[in-house]
Amino acid sequence: MSMPTPEERPGEAFTEAAAEAVKSSVMAFRLVMAIADAVRRQQQKKAGKEDELPDAEKAAAEASKEVREFLPDDVAAALLEGADWPQLAQQLMALKAAGVDLETMLPRVGEITVDVRDQVVANAERIKGEGTEEWAKALRETLPAGPVREAILSSPAWPEMARTMATLNERGVDVRAILASAHEEGVGVDQAVAKVLSSGEVPTTSRDAKLSYGPLTTGLDIPKDLDLGDRERALRQLSISPSENQRFGRMVREALPGADREADLLLSARQWPLVAARMADMESKGQPVGEHLARLSKDASWQEGPSSQVGRRLVQAVNDALRKPVGSSAGSGPKVSTAAARSTSPSVGPTKAAKGAAPATPGVAAHREAGPAPRSGKTR
């Protein structure tokens, strides 16, 4: 769909809508570039070879030729007139220097900007924007776990990216479709930069990812390079925003009244990010997480055993409670009480002897496939 002319749809209202549509296209371009630049920086940083941005004036002159050649005229003009064009040009030239083929990438990004422009023209009605937590959720549901998703959430530009997504969403744009297309571009950037850095190595499955395969990760989208030793990174890899993590922590504390010390052990456990990912996955499917967690107050068998392993037992107990269908038997253990919880706290006296338990059956975590590739063809 090409942009209608003023003669076809005359009037000041259309002129304003057209200007807003082009402005939205420029925002979409900035978003894709921010994602591509974040992937480039992370790949180079891992290799210890992060390059400085090229000279702004020289980059602007070189990038303007590429933009005029491969992007729609109205979008290209708006980009070149923007106050942030020198910075965008630096990002483009840095990608080119890192090994990215702009002649291949820019036409595909151009298609994204055209789609955004057309959607804004066709969708005048606004809807309320959403915050970063909602967009972290959108990333989790739209993009597969991996370097692109992690790069987005770890980028200093993430809050601005989320605001851009919300604004585009207000204007009727299918942001998830942009993310799916941008993911493919991000994968291309990651591979191109890795090739130039001569890594040539196929990512191997991390020890944490291997050890996590089984009940804790069945059905979840787990990255191959999962790093549970770095709590902040692990949460980013699983697309759990800080506000979501805090909210899940509050839900656990509410399910363990009078057992604050034990709840702290669970929340500080190495595997906690996987528990949080399970809770986030359940919420996205409309499942009642709170009702599942309530089982912890009905079956306190996690209290039995060495005090040094309370956190580990709670991880297993919570995971079992979350995976068991609502309405099924919660077990025959005694109800938790404040006194019982405190008596088994690692900071208060001896605990009961551990009961033997059968080892968990190993399984393999399910992984999502990458989103659809952008359409081929010339940019309109």
mmCIF file of C-alpha atoms in Angstrom:
data_model
loop_
_atom_site.group_PDB
_atom_site.id
_atom_site.type_symbol
_atom_site.label_atom_id
_atom_site.label_comp_id
_atom_site.label_asym_id
_atom_site.label_seq_id
_atom_site.Cartn_x
_atom_site.Cartn_y
_atom_site.Cartn_z
ATOM 1 C CA MET A 1 0.000 0.000 0.000
ATOM 2 C CA SER A 2 1.492 3.299 -1.080
ATOM 3 C CA MET A 3 0.914 6.570 0.725
ATOM 4 C CA PRO A 4 -2.282 8.243 -0.664
ATOM 5 C CA THR A 5 -1.820 11.696 -2.130
ATOM 6 C CA PRO A 6 -3.517 14.782 -0.639
ATOM 7 C CA GLU A 7 -5.744 14.877 -3.735
ATOM 8 C CA GLU A 8 -7.007 11.368 -3.006
ATOM 9 C CA ARG A 9 -7.619 12.178 0.673
ATOM 10 C CA PRO A 10 -7.646 15.951 0.988
ATOM 11 C CA GLY A 11 -7.795 18.034 4.118
ATOM 12 C CA GLU A 12 -5.748 19.169 7.046
ATOM 13 C CA ALA A 13 -6.639 16.069 9.044
ATOM 14 C CA PHE A 14 -5.045 13.847 6.428
ATOM 15 C CA THR A 15 -1.941 16.050 6.280
ATOM 16 C CA GLU A 16 -1.531 15.670 10.044
ATOM 17 C CA ALA A 17 -2.137 11.912 9.854
ATOM 18 C CA ALA A 18 0.408 11.562 7.038
ATOM 19 C CA ALA A 19 3.001 13.522 9.003
ATOM 20 C CA GLU A 20 2.349 11.380 12.068
ATOM 21 C CA ALA A 21 2.622 8.231 9.931
ATOM 22 C CA VAL A 22 6.048 9.228 8.616
ATOM 23 C CA LYS A 23 7.125 10.195 12.128
ATOM 24 C CA SER A 24 6.060 6.713 13.297
ATOM 25 C CA SER A 25 8.056 5.138 10.452
ATOM 26 C CA VAL A 26 11.131 7.027 11.618
ATOM 27 C CA MET A 27 10.530 5.813 15.166
ATOM 28 C CA ALA A 28 10.309 2.233 13.880
ATOM 29 C CA PHE A 29 13.599 2.706 12.011
ATOM 30 C CA ARG A 30 15.262 4.012 15.178
ATOM 31 C CA LEU A 31 13.943 1.040 17.138
ATOM 32 C CA VAL A 32 15.325 -1.517 14.674
ATOM 33 C CA MET A 33 18.663 0.317 14.569
ATOM 34 C CA ALA A 34 18.830 0.421 18.377
ATOM 35 C CA ILE A 35 18.263 -3.349 18.487
ATOM 36 C CA ALA A 36 20.875 -4.001 15.775
ATOM 37 C CA ASP A 37 23.397 -1.732 17.524
ATOM 38 C CA ALA A 38 22.775 -3.433 20.870
ATOM 39 C CA VAL A 39 23.490 -6.831 19.286
ATOM 40 C CA ARG A 40 26.663 -5.502 17.622
ATOM 41 C CA ARG A 41 27.968 -4.042 20.880
ATOM 42 C CA GLN A 42 27.258 -7.185 22.875
ATOM 43 C CA GLN A 43 28.928 -9.478 20.329
ATOM 44 C CA GLN A 44 32.041 -7.292 20.194
ATOM 45 C CA LYS A 45 32.066 -6.861 23.976
ATOM 46 C CA LYS A 46 32.063 -10.628 24.481
ATOM 47 C CA ALA A 47 35.108 -10.842 22.229
ATOM 48 C CA GLY A 48 36.786 -7.923 24.008
ATOM 49 C CA LYS A 49 36.897 -5.968 20.742
ATOM 50 C CA GLU A 50 34.176 -3.347 21.053
ATOM 51 C CA ASP A 51 34.803 -0.650 18.439
ATOM 52 C CA GLU A 52 34.379 3.081 18.960
ATOM 53 C CA LEU A 53 31.709 4.811 16.875
ATOM 54 C CA PRO A 54 33.035 6.427 13.683
ATOM 55 C CA ASP A 55 33.326 10.206 13.274
ATOM 56 C CA ALA A 56 29.796 11.672 13.240
ATOM 57 C CA GLU A 57 30.300 14.089 10.332
ATOM 58 C CA LYS A 58 31.942 11.519 8.089
ATOM 59 C CA ALA A 59 29.377 8.855 9.039
ATOM 60 C CA ALA A 60 26.474 11.218 8.265
ATOM 61 C CA ALA A 61 27.809 11.889 4.766
ATOM 62 C CA GLU A 62 28.381 8.211 3.981
ATOM 63 C CA ALA A 63 25.149 6.916 5.545
ATOM 64 C CA SER A 64 22.960 9.512 3.797
ATOM 65 C CA LYS A 65 23.777 7.896 0.443
ATOM 66 C CA GLU A 66 22.742 4.468 1.724
ATOM 67 C CA VAL A 67 19.523 5.774 3.271
ATOM 68 C CA ARG A 68 18.444 7.715 0.163
ATOM 69 C CA GLU A 69 19.074 4.677 -2.017
ATOM 70 C CA PHE A 70 17.322 2.006 0.022
ATOM 71 C CA LEU A 71 14.572 3.706 2.071
ATOM 72 C CA PRO A 72 11.274 5.336 0.948
ATOM 73 C CA ASP A 73 11.771 9.002 0.001
ATOM 74 C CA ASP A 74 9.517 10.421 2.736
ATOM 75 C CA VAL A 75 11.093 8.283 5.458
ATOM 76 C CA ALA A 76 14.632 8.996 4.221
ATOM 77 C CA ALA A 77 13.960 12.749 4.176
ATOM 78 C CA ALA A 78 12.555 12.685 7.708
ATOM 79 C CA LEU A 79 15.567 10.734 8.953
ATOM 80 C CA LEU A 80 18.099 13.071 7.378
ATOM 81 C CA GLU A 81 16.326 16.122 8.812
ATOM 82 C CA GLY A 82 16.138 14.685 12.323
ATOM 83 C CA ALA A 83 18.295 16.093 15.106
ATOM 84 C CA ASP A 84 19.560 12.603 15.934
ATOM 85 C CA TRP A 85 20.625 11.761 12.355
ATOM 86 C CA PRO A 86 24.395 11.973 13.172
ATOM 87 C CA GLN A 87 23.943 9.340 15.899
ATOM 88 C CA LEU A 88 21.857 7.087 13.637
ATOM 89 C CA ALA A 89 24.470 7.476 10.902
ATOM 90 C CA GLN A 90 27.183 6.427 13.340
ATOM 91 C CA GLN A 91 25.200 3.290 14.222
ATOM 92 C CA LEU A 92 24.756 2.441 10.531
ATOM 93 C CA MET A 93 28.425 2.903 9.683
ATOM 94 C CA ALA A 94 29.477 0.970 12.788
ATOM 95 C CA LEU A 95 27.295 -1.939 11.622
ATOM 96 C CA LYS A 96 28.840 -1.738 8.152
ATOM 97 C CA ALA A 97 32.350 -1.701 9.606
ATOM 98 C CA ALA A 98 31.419 -4.706 11.757
ATOM 99 C CA GLY A 99 30.543 -6.741 8.664
ATOM 100 C CA VAL A 100 26.809 -6.101 8.179
ATOM 101 C CA ASP A 101 25.669 -5.800 4.524
ATOM 102 C CA LEU A 102 23.589 -2.603 4.521
ATOM 103 C CA GLU A 103 22.488 -3.178 0.935
ATOM 104 C CA THR A 104 20.704 -6.283 2.168
ATOM 105 C CA MET A 105 19.586 -5.002 5.548
ATOM 106 C CA LEU A 106 18.254 -1.529 4.697
ATOM 107 C CA PRO A 107 15.642 -2.627 2.119
ATOM 108 C CA ARG A 108 14.190 -5.036 4.678
ATOM 109 C CA VAL A 109 14.130 -2.329 7.332
ATOM 110 C CA GLY A 110 12.519 -0.103 4.721
ATOM 111 C CA GLU A 111 9.668 -2.586 4.412
ATOM 112 C CA ILE A 112 9.143 -2.344 8.138
ATOM 113 C CA THR A 113 8.912 1.458 7.977
ATOM 114 C CA VAL A 114 6.407 1.271 5.097
ATOM 115 C CA ASP A 115 4.232 -1.177 7.029
ATOM 116 C CA VAL A 116 4.311 1.102 10.055
ATOM 117 C CA ARG A 117 3.453 4.149 7.955
ATOM 118 C CA ASP A 118 0.469 2.385 6.378
ATOM 119 C CA GLN A 119 -0.801 1.034 9.689
ATOM 120 C CA VAL A 120 -0.788 4.479 11.285
ATOM 121 C CA VAL A 121 -2.739 5.938 8.366
ATOM 122 C CA ALA A 122 -5.300 3.115 8.662
ATOM 123 C CA ASN A 123 -5.560 3.289 12.451
ATOM 124 C CA ALA A 124 -6.479 6.723 13.723
ATOM 125 C CA GLU A 125 -7.984 5.471 16.962
ATOM 126 C CA ARG A 126 -5.557 5.485 19.865
ATOM 127 C CA ILE A 127 -5.287 2.968 22.667
ATOM 128 C CA LYS A 128 -3.601 3.345 25.992
ATOM 129 C CA GLY A 129 0.132 2.650 26.011
ATOM 130 C CA GLU A 130 1.744 0.143 28.327
ATOM 131 C CA GLY A 131 4.893 0.144 30.462
ATOM 132 C CA THR A 132 8.204 -1.653 30.221
ATOM 133 C CA GLU A 133 6.923 -4.706 32.107
ATOM 134 C CA GLU A 134 4.289 -5.267 29.437
ATOM 135 C CA TRP A 135 6.866 -4.963 26.683
ATOM 136 C CA ALA A 136 9.301 -7.306 28.425
ATOM 137 C CA LYS A 137 6.380 -9.744 28.428
ATOM 138 C CA ALA A 138 5.846 -9.078 24.715
ATOM 139 C CA LEU A 139 9.516 -9.882 24.049
ATOM 140 C CA ARG A 140 9.225 -13.117 26.018
ATOM 141 C CA GLU A 141 6.149 -14.169 24.051
ATOM 142 C CA THR A 142 7.362 -12.986 20.628
ATOM 143 C CA LEU A 143 11.110 -13.624 20.448
ATOM 144 C CA PRO A 144 12.916 -16.899 21.157
ATOM 145 C CA ALA A 145 15.466 -16.948 23.950
ATOM 146 C CA GLY A 146 18.890 -16.009 22.693
ATOM 147 C CA PRO A 147 21.384 -13.195 22.073
ATOM 148 C CA VAL A 148 18.923 -10.795 20.429
ATOM 149 C CA ARG A 149 16.360 -10.866 23.236
ATOM 150 C CA GLU A 150 19.091 -10.566 25.854
ATOM 151 C CA ALA A 151 20.777 -7.702 23.978
ATOM 152 C CA ILE A 152 17.516 -5.741 23.902
ATOM 153 C CA LEU A 153 16.860 -6.049 27.634
ATOM 154 C CA SER A 154 20.492 -5.413 28.619
ATOM 155 C CA SER A 155 20.844 -2.347 26.408
ATOM 156 C CA PRO A 156 20.938 1.080 28.119
ATOM 157 C CA ALA A 157 18.414 2.090 25.452
ATOM 158 C CA TRP A 158 15.831 -0.490 26.608
ATOM 159 C CA PRO A 159 13.539 1.984 28.473
ATOM 160 C CA GLU A 160 13.446 4.203 25.384
ATOM 161 C CA MET A 161 12.780 1.154 23.176
ATOM 162 C CA ALA A 162 9.844 0.210 25.413
ATOM 163 C CA ARG A 163 8.450 3.756 25.210
ATOM 164 C CA THR A 164 8.769 3.630 21.438
ATOM 165 C CA MET A 165 6.900 0.316 21.350
ATOM 166 C CA ALA A 166 4.136 1.781 23.501
ATOM 167 C CA THR A 167 3.827 4.863 21.281
ATOM 168 C CA LEU A 168 3.681 2.784 18.099
ATOM 169 C CA ASN A 169 1.119 0.532 19.761
ATOM 170 C CA GLU A 170 -1.000 3.603 20.587
ATOM 171 C CA ARG A 171 -1.006 4.463 16.895
ATOM 172 C CA GLY A 172 -2.379 1.098 15.867
ATOM 173 C CA VAL A 173 0.915 -0.486 14.793
ATOM 174 C CA ASP A 174 1.468 -4.228 15.205
ATOM 175 C CA VAL A 175 4.586 -3.944 17.386
ATOM 176 C CA ARG A 176 4.982 -7.709 17.743
ATOM 177 C CA ALA A 177 5.285 -8.017 13.966
ATOM 178 C CA ILE A 178 8.071 -5.405 14.037
ATOM 179 C CA LEU A 179 9.818 -7.331 16.810
ATOM 180 C CA ALA A 180 9.603 -10.588 14.852
ATOM 181 C CA SER A 181 11.144 -8.915 11.793
ATOM 182 C CA ALA A 182 13.724 -7.037 13.864
ATOM 183 C CA HIS A 183 14.703 -10.321 15.496
ATOM 184 C CA GLU A 184 15.732 -11.707 12.122
ATOM 185 C CA GLU A 185 17.806 -8.600 11.467
ATOM 186 C CA GLY A 186 19.349 -8.916 14.931
ATOM 187 C CA VAL A 187 20.289 -12.539 14.276
ATOM 188 C CA GLY A 188 21.918 -11.439 11.034
ATOM 189 C CA VAL A 189 23.865 -8.721 12.835
ATOM 190 C CA ASP A 190 24.962 -11.177 15.538
ATOM 191 C CA GLN A 191 26.227 -13.643 12.940
ATOM 192 C CA ALA A 192 27.895 -11.001 10.765
ATOM 193 C CA VAL A 193 29.745 -9.423 13.685
ATOM 194 C CA ALA A 194 30.754 -12.832 15.016
ATOM 195 C CA LYS A 195 32.157 -13.720 11.590
ATOM 196 C CA VAL A 196 34.257 -10.550 11.397
ATOM 197 C CA LEU A 197 35.501 -11.162 14.927
ATOM 198 C CA SER A 198 36.553 -14.586 13.656
ATOM 199 C CA SER A 199 34.884 -16.394 16.520
ATOM 200 C CA GLY A 200 33.649 -19.105 14.179
ATOM 201 C CA GLU A 201 32.459 -21.051 17.186
ATOM 202 C CA VAL A 202 29.052 -22.655 17.450
ATOM 203 C CA PRO A 203 27.543 -21.652 20.810
ATOM 204 C CA THR A 204 27.727 -24.590 23.191
ATOM 205 C CA THR A 205 25.123 -25.368 25.787
ATOM 206 C CA SER A 206 26.162 -23.931 29.145
ATOM 207 C CA ARG A 207 26.495 -26.038 32.271
ATOM 208 C CA ASP A 208 23.532 -24.216 33.833
ATOM 209 C CA ALA A 209 21.349 -24.968 30.801
ATOM 210 C CA LYS A 210 22.335 -28.650 30.863
ATOM 211 C CA LEU A 211 21.753 -29.027 34.604
ATOM 212 C CA SER A 212 18.400 -27.240 34.345
ATOM 213 C CA TYR A 213 16.934 -29.603 31.742
ATOM 214 C CA GLY A 214 14.111 -31.499 33.391
ATOM 215 C CA PRO A 215 11.101 -30.578 35.552
ATOM 216 C CA LEU A 216 12.367 -27.036 36.176
ATOM 217 C CA THR A 217 12.458 -26.132 32.492
ATOM 218 C CA THR A 218 10.015 -28.443 30.707
ATOM 219 C CA GLY A 219 7.894 -26.309 28.397
ATOM 220 C CA LEU A 220 9.936 -23.137 28.995
ATOM 221 C CA ASP A 221 12.033 -21.219 26.469
ATOM 222 C CA ILE A 222 15.563 -21.473 27.907
ATOM 223 C CA PRO A 223 18.664 -19.968 26.224
ATOM 224 C CA LYS A 224 21.556 -22.318 25.520
ATOM 225 C CA ASP A 225 23.973 -19.992 27.313
ATOM 226 C CA LEU A 226 21.866 -19.640 30.468
ATOM 227 C CA ASP A 227 23.955 -18.115 33.259
ATOM 228 C CA LEU A 228 22.369 -18.639 36.670
ATOM 229 C CA GLY A 229 25.551 -17.407 38.337
ATOM 230 C CA ASP A 230 24.656 -13.860 37.262
ATOM 231 C CA ARG A 231 21.167 -13.173 38.670
ATOM 232 C CA GLU A 232 20.511 -9.970 36.705
ATOM 233 C CA ARG A 233 21.637 -11.510 33.441
ATOM 234 C CA ALA A 234 19.658 -14.718 34.012
ATOM 235 C CA LEU A 235 16.469 -12.690 34.527
ATOM 236 C CA ARG A 236 17.193 -10.727 31.340
ATOM 237 C CA GLN A 237 17.849 -13.942 29.421
ATOM 238 C CA LEU A 238 14.424 -15.172 30.534
ATOM 239 C CA SER A 239 12.800 -11.764 29.847
ATOM 240 C CA ILE A 240 11.751 -11.243 33.459
ATOM 241 C CA SER A 241 11.619 -7.514 34.196
ATOM 242 C CA PRO A 242 12.702 -6.204 37.630
ATOM 243 C CA SER A 243 9.107 -5.254 38.478
ATOM 244 C CA GLU A 244 7.876 -8.737 37.522
ATOM 245 C CA ASN A 245 10.591 -10.335 39.626
ATOM 246 C CA GLN A 246 9.588 -8.244 42.635
ATOM 247 C CA ARG A 247 5.920 -9.072 42.114
ATOM 248 C CA PHE A 248 6.614 -12.804 41.905
ATOM 249 C CA GLY A 249 8.655 -12.503 45.105
ATOM 250 C CA ARG A 250 5.698 -10.886 46.878
ATOM 251 C CA MET A 251 3.429 -13.698 45.694
ATOM 252 C CA VAL A 252 5.782 -16.264 47.204
ATOM 253 C CA ARG A 253 5.907 -14.409 50.542
ATOM 254 C CA GLU A 254 2.119 -14.235 50.631
ATOM 255 C CA ALA A 255 2.008 -18.007 50.092
ATOM 256 C CA LEU A 256 4.448 -18.564 52.998
ATOM 257 C CA PRO A 257 3.026 -16.485 55.868
ATOM 258 C CA GLY A 258 5.321 -16.406 58.873
ATOM 259 C CA ALA A 259 8.168 -18.016 56.942
ATOM 260 C CA ASP A 260 10.063 -14.938 55.784
ATOM 261 C CA ARG A 261 13.494 -16.504 56.287
ATOM 262 C CA GLU A 262 12.519 -19.518 54.200
ATOM 263 C CA ALA A 263 11.042 -17.290 51.509
ATOM 264 C CA ASP A 264 14.335 -15.369 51.431
ATOM 265 C CA LEU A 265 16.208 -18.639 50.873
ATOM 266 C CA LEU A 266 13.930 -19.474 47.948
ATOM 267 C CA LEU A 267 14.243 -16.028 46.376
ATOM 268 C CA SER A 268 18.031 -16.110 46.705
ATOM 269 C CA ALA A 269 18.330 -19.677 45.372
ATOM 270 C CA ARG A 270 20.382 -20.107 42.213
ATOM 271 C CA GLN A 271 17.383 -21.571 40.358
ATOM 272 C CA TRP A 272 14.954 -18.786 41.340
ATOM 273 C CA PRO A 273 15.012 -17.195 37.840
ATOM 274 C CA LEU A 274 13.675 -20.485 36.446
ATOM 275 C CA VAL A 275 10.849 -20.465 38.997
ATOM 276 C CA ALA A 276 10.055 -16.869 38.042
ATOM 277 C CA ALA A 277 10.077 -17.869 34.363
ATOM 278 C CA ARG A 278 7.557 -20.630 35.143
ATOM 279 C CA MET A 279 5.300 -18.119 36.898
ATOM 280 C CA ALA A 280 5.578 -15.670 33.980
ATOM 281 C CA ASP A 281 4.773 -18.423 31.488
ATOM 282 C CA MET A 282 1.705 -19.428 33.494
ATOM 283 C CA GLU A 283 0.467 -15.836 33.649
ATOM 284 C CA SER A 284 0.809 -15.480 29.881
ATOM 285 C CA LYS A 285 -1.461 -18.523 29.550
ATOM 286 C CA GLY A 286 -4.014 -17.131 32.003
ATOM 287 C CA GLN A 287 -3.300 -19.719 34.686
ATOM 288 C CA PRO A 288 -3.930 -18.814 38.374
ATOM 289 C CA VAL A 289 -0.407 -18.647 39.783
ATOM 290 C CA GLY A 290 -1.638 -17.591 43.222
ATOM 291 C CA GLU A 291 -3.897 -20.635 43.548
ATOM 292 C CA HIS A 292 -0.999 -22.922 42.701
ATOM 293 C CA LEU A 293 1.308 -21.268 45.219
ATOM 294 C CA ALA A 294 -1.351 -21.612 47.933
ATOM 295 C CA ARG A 295 -0.471 -25.316 48.031
ATOM 296 C CA LEU A 296 2.720 -24.466 49.881
ATOM 297 C CA SER A 297 0.636 -23.758 52.989
ATOM 298 C CA LYS A 298 -1.129 -27.121 52.692
ATOM 299 C CA ASP A 299 1.860 -29.363 52.155
ATOM 300 C CA ALA A 300 4.874 -28.372 54.260
ATOM 301 C CA SER A 301 6.948 -31.476 53.480
ATOM 302 C CA TRP A 302 9.629 -29.098 52.198
ATOM 303 C CA GLN A 303 10.411 -28.381 55.874
ATOM 304 C CA GLU A 304 11.719 -31.913 56.427
ATOM 305 C CA GLY A 305 15.461 -32.334 55.953
ATOM 306 C CA PRO A 306 18.770 -30.576 56.598
ATOM 307 C CA SER A 307 18.409 -26.855 57.206
ATOM 308 C CA SER A 308 21.176 -26.195 54.685
ATOM 309 C CA GLN A 309 18.934 -27.512 51.902
ATOM 310 C CA VAL A 310 15.700 -25.657 52.688
ATOM 311 C CA GLY A 311 16.094 -23.343 49.705
ATOM 312 C CA ARG A 312 16.665 -26.242 47.323
ATOM 313 C CA ARG A 313 13.649 -28.130 48.669
ATOM 314 C CA LEU A 314 11.488 -25.035 48.343
ATOM 315 C CA VAL A 315 12.533 -24.601 44.711
ATOM 316 C CA GLN A 316 11.344 -28.150 44.038
ATOM 317 C CA ALA A 317 8.173 -27.683 46.104
ATOM 318 C CA VAL A 318 7.214 -24.461 44.330
ATOM 319 C CA ASN A 319 7.909 -25.960 40.923
ATOM 320 C CA ASP A 320 5.767 -28.986 41.781
ATOM 321 C CA ALA A 321 2.975 -26.736 43.050
ATOM 322 C CA LEU A 322 3.059 -24.650 39.861
ATOM 323 C CA ARG A 323 3.040 -27.634 37.511
ATOM 324 C CA LYS A 324 0.301 -29.633 39.244
ATOM 325 C CA PRO A 325 -3.195 -28.860 37.864
ATOM 326 C CA VAL A 326 -5.510 -26.866 40.120
ATOM 327 C CA GLY A 327 -7.892 -29.158 41.932
ATOM 328 C CA SER A 328 -5.525 -32.126 42.161
ATOM 329 C CA SER A 329 -4.357 -33.476 45.485
ATOM 330 C CA ALA A 330 -1.954 -31.135 47.248
ATOM 331 C CA GLY A 331 -0.360 -33.925 49.254
ATOM 332 C CA SER A 332 -0.837 -35.226 52.757
ATOM 333 C CA GLY A 333 1.756 -33.145 54.570
ATOM 334 C CA PRO A 334 0.837 -30.975 57.566
ATOM 335 C CA LYS A 335 -0.221 -27.367 57.160
ATOM 336 C CA VAL A 336 2.516 -24.829 57.542
ATOM 337 C CA SER A 337 2.543 -22.717 60.661
ATOM 338 C CA THR A 338 4.703 -19.828 61.787
ATOM 339 C CA ALA A 339 6.122 -21.873 64.646
ATOM 340 C CA ALA A 340 6.929 -24.842 62.432
ATOM 341 C CA ALA A 341 8.542 -22.649 59.812
ATOM 342 C CA ARG A 342 10.698 -20.877 62.356
ATOM 343 C CA SER A 343 11.708 -24.130 64.001
ATOM 344 C CA THR A 344 13.178 -25.321 60.696
ATOM 345 C CA SER A 345 14.875 -22.044 59.849
ATOM 346 C CA PRO A 346 18.650 -22.374 59.337
ATOM 347 C CA SER A 347 19.093 -19.638 61.917
ATOM 348 C CA VAL A 348 17.152 -21.441 64.660
ATOM 349 C CA GLY A 349 18.355 -24.749 66.139
ATOM 350 C CA PRO A 350 18.344 -28.291 64.690
ATOM 351 C CA THR A 351 15.878 -29.574 62.103
ATOM 352 C CA LYS A 352 14.186 -32.878 61.385
ATOM 353 C CA ALA A 353 15.990 -35.659 59.561
ATOM 354 C CA ALA A 354 15.654 -35.732 55.787
ATOM 355 C CA LYS A 355 13.363 -38.272 54.193
ATOM 356 C CA GLY A 356 14.632 -40.129 51.131
ATOM 357 C CA ALA A 357 13.295 -38.985 47.810
ATOM 358 C CA ALA A 358 13.479 -40.512 44.359
ATOM 359 C CA PRO A 359 15.535 -38.572 41.838
ATOM 360 C CA ALA A 360 13.625 -36.432 39.387
ATOM 361 C CA THR A 361 13.135 -37.866 35.912
ATOM 362 C CA PRO A 362 15.321 -35.913 33.490
ATOM 363 C CA GLY A 363 13.642 -34.121 30.626
ATOM 364 C CA VAL A 364 14.450 -31.650 27.911
ATOM 365 C CA ALA A 365 13.344 -28.060 27.958
ATOM 366 C CA ALA A 366 11.278 -27.008 24.971
ATOM 367 C CA HIS A 367 12.608 -24.128 22.912
ATOM 368 C CA ARG A 368 10.732 -21.806 20.627
ATOM 369 C CA GLU A 369 11.643 -21.402 17.021
ATOM 370 C CA ALA A 370 12.692 -18.033 15.666
ATOM 371 C CA GLY A 371 9.989 -15.660 14.467
ATOM 372 C CA PRO A 372 9.034 -15.298 10.773
ATOM 373 C CA ALA A 373 11.523 -13.715 8.394
ATOM 374 C CA PRO A 374 10.716 -10.352 6.795
ATOM 375 C CA ARG A 375 9.010 -10.413 3.376
ATOM 376 C CA SER A 376 11.208 -10.211 0.329
ATOM 377 C CA GLY A 377 10.742 -7.688 -2.441
ATOM 378 C CA LYS A 378 11.436 -4.048 -3.090
ATOM 379 C CA THR A 379 10.677 -1.379 -0.548
ATOM 380 C CA ARG A 380 7.787 0.765 -1.533
#
